[in-house]
mmCIF file of C-alpha atoms in Angstrom:
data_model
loop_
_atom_site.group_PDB
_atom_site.id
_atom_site.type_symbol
_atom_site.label_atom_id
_atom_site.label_comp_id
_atom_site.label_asym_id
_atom_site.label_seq_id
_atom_site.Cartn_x
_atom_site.Cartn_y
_atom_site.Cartn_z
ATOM 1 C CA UNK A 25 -4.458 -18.047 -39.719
ATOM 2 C CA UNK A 26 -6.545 -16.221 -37.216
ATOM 3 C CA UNK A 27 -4.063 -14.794 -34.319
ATOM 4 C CA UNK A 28 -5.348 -13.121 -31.743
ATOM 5 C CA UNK A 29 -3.676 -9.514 -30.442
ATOM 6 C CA UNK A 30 -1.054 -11.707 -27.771
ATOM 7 C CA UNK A 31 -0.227 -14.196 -30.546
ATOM 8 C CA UNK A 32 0.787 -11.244 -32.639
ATOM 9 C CA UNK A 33 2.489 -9.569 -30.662
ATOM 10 C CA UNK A 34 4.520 -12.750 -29.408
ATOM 11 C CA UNK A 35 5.176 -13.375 -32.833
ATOM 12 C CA UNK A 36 6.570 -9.816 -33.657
ATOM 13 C CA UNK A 37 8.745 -9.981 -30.716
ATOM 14 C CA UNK A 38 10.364 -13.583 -31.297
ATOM 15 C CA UNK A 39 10.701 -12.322 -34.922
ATOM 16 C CA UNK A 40 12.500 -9.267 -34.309
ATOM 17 C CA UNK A 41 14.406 -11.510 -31.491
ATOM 18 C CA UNK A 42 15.807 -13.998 -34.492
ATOM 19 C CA UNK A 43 16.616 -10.990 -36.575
ATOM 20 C CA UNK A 44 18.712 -9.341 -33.981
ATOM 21 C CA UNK A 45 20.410 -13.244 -33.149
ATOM 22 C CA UNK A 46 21.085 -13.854 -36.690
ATOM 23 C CA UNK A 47 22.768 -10.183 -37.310
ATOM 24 C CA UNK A 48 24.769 -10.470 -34.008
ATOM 25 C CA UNK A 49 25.786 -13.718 -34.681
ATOM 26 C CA UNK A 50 27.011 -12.083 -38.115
ATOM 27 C CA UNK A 51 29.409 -9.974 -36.055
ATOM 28 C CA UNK A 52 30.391 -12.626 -33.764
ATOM 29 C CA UNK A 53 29.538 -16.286 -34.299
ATOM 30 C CA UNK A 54 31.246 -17.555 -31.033
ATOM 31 C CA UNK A 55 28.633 -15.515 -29.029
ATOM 32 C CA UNK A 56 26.925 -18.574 -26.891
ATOM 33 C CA UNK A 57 24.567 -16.249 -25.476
ATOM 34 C CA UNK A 58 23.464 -14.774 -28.841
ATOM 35 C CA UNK A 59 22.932 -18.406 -30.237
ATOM 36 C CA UNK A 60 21.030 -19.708 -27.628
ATOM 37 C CA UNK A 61 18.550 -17.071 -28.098
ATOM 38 C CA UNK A 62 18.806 -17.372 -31.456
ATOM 39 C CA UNK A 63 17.549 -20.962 -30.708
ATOM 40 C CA UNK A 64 14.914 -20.030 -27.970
ATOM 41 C CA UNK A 65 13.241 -17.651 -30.868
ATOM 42 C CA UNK A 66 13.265 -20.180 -33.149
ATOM 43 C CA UNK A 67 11.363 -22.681 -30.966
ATOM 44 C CA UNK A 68 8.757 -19.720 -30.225
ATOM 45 C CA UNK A 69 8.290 -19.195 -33.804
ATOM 46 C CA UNK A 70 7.462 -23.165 -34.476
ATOM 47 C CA UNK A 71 4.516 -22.925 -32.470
ATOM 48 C CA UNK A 72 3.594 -20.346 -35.475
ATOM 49 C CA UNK A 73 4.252 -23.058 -38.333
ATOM 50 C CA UNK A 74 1.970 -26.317 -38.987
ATOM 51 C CA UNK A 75 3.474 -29.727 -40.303
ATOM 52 C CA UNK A 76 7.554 -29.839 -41.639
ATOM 53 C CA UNK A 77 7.561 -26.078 -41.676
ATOM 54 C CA UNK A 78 6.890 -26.478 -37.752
ATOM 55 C CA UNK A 79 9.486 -29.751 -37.618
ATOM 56 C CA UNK A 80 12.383 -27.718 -39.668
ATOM 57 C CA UNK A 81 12.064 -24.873 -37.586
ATOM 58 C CA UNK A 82 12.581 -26.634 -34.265
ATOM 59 C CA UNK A 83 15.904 -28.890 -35.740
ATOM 60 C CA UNK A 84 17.197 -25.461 -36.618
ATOM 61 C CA UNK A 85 16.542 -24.465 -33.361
ATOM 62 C CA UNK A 86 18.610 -27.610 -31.810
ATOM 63 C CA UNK A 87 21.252 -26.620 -34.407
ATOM 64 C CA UNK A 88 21.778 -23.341 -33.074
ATOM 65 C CA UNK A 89 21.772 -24.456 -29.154
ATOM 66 C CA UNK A 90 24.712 -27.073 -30.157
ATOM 67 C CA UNK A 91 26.598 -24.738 -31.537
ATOM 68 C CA UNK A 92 26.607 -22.459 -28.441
ATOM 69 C CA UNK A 93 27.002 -26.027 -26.373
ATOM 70 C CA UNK A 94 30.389 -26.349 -28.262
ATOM 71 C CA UNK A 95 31.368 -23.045 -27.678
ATOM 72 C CA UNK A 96 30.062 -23.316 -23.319
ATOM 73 C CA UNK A 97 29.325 -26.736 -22.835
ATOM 74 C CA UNK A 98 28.311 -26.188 -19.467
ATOM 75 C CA UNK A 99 25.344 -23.218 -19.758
ATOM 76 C CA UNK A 100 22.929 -24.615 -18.424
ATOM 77 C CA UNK A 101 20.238 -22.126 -19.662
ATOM 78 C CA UNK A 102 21.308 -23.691 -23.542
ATOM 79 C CA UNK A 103 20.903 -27.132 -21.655
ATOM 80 C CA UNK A 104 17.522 -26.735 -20.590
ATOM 81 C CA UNK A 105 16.245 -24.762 -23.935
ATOM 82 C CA UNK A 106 17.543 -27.594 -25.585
ATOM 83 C CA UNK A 107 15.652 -30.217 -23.295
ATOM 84 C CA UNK A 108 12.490 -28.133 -24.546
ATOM 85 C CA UNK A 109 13.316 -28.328 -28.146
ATOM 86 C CA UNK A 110 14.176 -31.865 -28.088
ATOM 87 C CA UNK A 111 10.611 -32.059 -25.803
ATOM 88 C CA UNK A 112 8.910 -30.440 -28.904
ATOM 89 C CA UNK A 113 10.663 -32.178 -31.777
ATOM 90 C CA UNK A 114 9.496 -35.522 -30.088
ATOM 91 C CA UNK A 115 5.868 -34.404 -29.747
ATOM 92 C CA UNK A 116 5.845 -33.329 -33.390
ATOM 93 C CA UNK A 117 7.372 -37.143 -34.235
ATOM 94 C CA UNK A 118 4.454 -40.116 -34.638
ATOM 95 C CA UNK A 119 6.551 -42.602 -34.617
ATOM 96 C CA UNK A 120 6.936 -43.659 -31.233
ATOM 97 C CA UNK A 121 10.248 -44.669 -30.866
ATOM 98 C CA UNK A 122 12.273 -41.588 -32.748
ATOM 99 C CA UNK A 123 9.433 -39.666 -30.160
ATOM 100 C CA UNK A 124 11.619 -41.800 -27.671
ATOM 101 C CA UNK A 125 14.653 -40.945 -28.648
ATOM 102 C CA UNK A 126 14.195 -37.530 -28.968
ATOM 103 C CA UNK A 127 12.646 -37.677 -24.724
ATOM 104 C CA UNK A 128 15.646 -39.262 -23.933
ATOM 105 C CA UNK A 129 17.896 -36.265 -25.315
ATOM 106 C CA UNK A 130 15.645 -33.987 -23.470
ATOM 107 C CA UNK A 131 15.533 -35.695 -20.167
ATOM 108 C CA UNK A 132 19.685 -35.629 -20.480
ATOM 109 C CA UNK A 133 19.744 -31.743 -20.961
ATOM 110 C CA UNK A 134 17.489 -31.268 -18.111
ATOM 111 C CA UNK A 135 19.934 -33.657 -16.060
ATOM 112 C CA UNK A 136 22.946 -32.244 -17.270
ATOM 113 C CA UNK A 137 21.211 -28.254 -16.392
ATOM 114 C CA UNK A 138 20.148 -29.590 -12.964
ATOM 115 C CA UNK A 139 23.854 -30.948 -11.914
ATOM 116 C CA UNK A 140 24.694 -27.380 -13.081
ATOM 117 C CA UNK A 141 22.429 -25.684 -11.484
ATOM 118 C CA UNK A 142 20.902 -27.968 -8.709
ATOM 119 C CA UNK A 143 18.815 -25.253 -7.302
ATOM 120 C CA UNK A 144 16.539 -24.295 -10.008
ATOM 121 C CA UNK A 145 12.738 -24.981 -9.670
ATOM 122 C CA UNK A 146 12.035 -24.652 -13.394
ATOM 123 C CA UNK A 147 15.150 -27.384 -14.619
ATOM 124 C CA UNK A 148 13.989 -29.543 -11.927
ATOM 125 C CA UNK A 149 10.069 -29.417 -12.862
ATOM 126 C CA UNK A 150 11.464 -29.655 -16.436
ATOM 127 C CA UNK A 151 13.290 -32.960 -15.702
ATOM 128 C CA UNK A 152 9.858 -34.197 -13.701
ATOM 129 C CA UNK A 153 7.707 -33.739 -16.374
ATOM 130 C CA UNK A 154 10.448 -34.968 -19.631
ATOM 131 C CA UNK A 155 9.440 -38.478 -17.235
ATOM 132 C CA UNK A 156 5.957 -37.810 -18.202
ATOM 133 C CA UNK A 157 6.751 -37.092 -21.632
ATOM 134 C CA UNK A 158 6.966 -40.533 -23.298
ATOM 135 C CA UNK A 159 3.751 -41.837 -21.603
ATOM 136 C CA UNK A 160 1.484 -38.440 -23.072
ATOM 137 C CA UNK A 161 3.017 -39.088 -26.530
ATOM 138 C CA UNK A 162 1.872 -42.422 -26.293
ATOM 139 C CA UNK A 163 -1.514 -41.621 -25.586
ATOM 140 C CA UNK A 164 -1.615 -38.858 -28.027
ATOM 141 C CA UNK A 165 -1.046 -40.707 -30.496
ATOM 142 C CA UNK A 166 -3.422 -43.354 -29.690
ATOM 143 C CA UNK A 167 -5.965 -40.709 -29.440
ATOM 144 C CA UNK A 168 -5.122 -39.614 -33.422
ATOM 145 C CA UNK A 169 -5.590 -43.064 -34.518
ATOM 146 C CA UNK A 170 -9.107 -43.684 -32.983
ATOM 147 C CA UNK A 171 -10.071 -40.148 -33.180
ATOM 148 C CA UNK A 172 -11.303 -40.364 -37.378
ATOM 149 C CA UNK A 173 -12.970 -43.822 -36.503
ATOM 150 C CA UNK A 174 -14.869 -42.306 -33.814
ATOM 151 C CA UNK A 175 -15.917 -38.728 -35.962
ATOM 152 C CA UNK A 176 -18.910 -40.140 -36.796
ATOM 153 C CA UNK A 177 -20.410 -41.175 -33.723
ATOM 154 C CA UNK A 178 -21.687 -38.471 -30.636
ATOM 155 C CA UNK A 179 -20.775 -40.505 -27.859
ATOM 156 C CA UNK A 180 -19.811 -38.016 -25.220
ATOM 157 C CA UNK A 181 -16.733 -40.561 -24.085
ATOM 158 C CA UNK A 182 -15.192 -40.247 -27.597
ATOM 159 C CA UNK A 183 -15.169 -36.637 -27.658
ATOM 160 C CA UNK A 184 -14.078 -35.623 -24.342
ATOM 161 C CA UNK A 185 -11.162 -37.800 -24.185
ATOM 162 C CA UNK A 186 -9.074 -36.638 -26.787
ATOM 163 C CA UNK A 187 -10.119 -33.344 -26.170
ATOM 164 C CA UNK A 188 -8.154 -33.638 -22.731
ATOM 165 C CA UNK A 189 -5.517 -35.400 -23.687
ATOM 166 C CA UNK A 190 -5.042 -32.798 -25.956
ATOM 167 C CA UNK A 191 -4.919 -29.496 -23.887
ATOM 168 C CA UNK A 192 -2.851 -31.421 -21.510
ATOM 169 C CA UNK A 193 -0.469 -31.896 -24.736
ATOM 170 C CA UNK A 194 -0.910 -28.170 -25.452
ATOM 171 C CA UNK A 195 -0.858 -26.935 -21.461
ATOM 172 C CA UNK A 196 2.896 -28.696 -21.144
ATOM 173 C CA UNK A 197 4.154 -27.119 -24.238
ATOM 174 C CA UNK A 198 2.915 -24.072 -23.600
ATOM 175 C CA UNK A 199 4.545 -23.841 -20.293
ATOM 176 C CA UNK A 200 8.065 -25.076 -21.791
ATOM 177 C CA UNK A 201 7.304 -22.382 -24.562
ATOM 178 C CA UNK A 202 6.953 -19.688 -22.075
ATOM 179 C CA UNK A 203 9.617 -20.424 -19.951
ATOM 180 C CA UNK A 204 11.788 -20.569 -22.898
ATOM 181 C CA UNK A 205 10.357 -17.091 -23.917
ATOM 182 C CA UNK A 206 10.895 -15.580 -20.427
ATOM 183 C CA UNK A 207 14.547 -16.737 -20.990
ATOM 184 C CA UNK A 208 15.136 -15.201 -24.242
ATOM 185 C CA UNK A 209 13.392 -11.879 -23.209
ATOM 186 C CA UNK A 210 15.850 -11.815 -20.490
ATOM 187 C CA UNK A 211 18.954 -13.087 -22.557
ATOM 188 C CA UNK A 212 17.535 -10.056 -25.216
ATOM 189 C CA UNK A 213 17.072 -7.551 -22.110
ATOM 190 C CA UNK A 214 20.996 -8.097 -21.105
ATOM 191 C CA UNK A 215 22.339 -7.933 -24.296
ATOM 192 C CA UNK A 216 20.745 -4.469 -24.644
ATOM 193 C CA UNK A 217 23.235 -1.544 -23.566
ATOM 194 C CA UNK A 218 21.827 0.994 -20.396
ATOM 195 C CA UNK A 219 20.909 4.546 -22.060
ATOM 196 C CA UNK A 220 24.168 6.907 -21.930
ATOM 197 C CA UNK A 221 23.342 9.865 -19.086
ATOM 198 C CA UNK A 222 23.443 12.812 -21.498
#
């Protein structure tokens, strides 16, 4: 696999940020804050994998962020990482109604983040687009099925279609991947102690 210079470096950084979750959860596993970024790395580092590598990786992810909903049930920012993961576990699913099922968990954590925090722009455009989210699948998945019966034909209608309905696939998940990496470079930056005056 071909990554370019960013991809890398994203990848090194949500690496080293599941590393430093999984050995601080080692010295405290009731650390909410530590597990959801533990779980925001781990949904970074799907968009690395392909097929059930990709799939495993996100229900670990939506492991972690449970556990640190048991231990705060009301942290919002573990709410809405977990509307994201649920978001991405449902794109990865063909069958339409587990994809369903797995919108309607994430449209509930975006809910559940906005009552928490009514104020914030990105939980409420989260919550506007999980609406979306069902509908796009659909379509998506239409797209897959028609796309190998149309590879042999040129028709410019059959090949720009499912090229847009893809990046607008790809466009949503990337912004829900880089919100969720904004908040676990910020959980990460916290958790890091000031430098001692000398």
């Amino acid at each position: 696999m071909d990554l370019q210079q960013n991809d890398f470096e994203r990848l090194v950084f949500f690496e080293h940020a599941r590393n430093a979750a999984e050995a601080g959860y080692a010295k405290n596993p009731l650390d909410a804050d530590n597990l959801t970024r533990w779980g925001g790395a781990l949904l970074e580092l799907s968009t690395f994998q392909s097929g059930n590598d990709c799939v495993k990786m996100v229900q670990d992810a939506i492991s972690k962020l449970q556990e640190a909903l048991v231990l705060n049930p009301s942290k919002h920012d573990t709410l809405w990482c977990m509307g994201n993961a649920h978001t991405s576990h449902g794109f990865y699913t063909p069958d339409q109604q587990a994809a369903a099922v797995c919108f309607e968990k994430a449209a509930q954590c975006f809910r559940e983040a906005v009552q928490l925090d009514p104020g914030n722009e990105l939980y409420l455009k989260s919550l506007e687009l999980s609406a979306k989210a069902p509908e796009l699948h659909e379509e998506l998945q239409k797209q897959m099925v028609s796309q190998p019966a149309s590879q042999g034909t040129t028709s410019a209608s059959t090949t720009k279609t499912p090229k847009k309905d893809s990046d607008l696939k790809y466009d949503i998940l990337g912004w829900v991947i880089l919100a969720v990496g904004i908040v676990v470079w910020v959980g990460m930056a916290k958790s890091i102690p000031p430098p001692q005056p000398r």
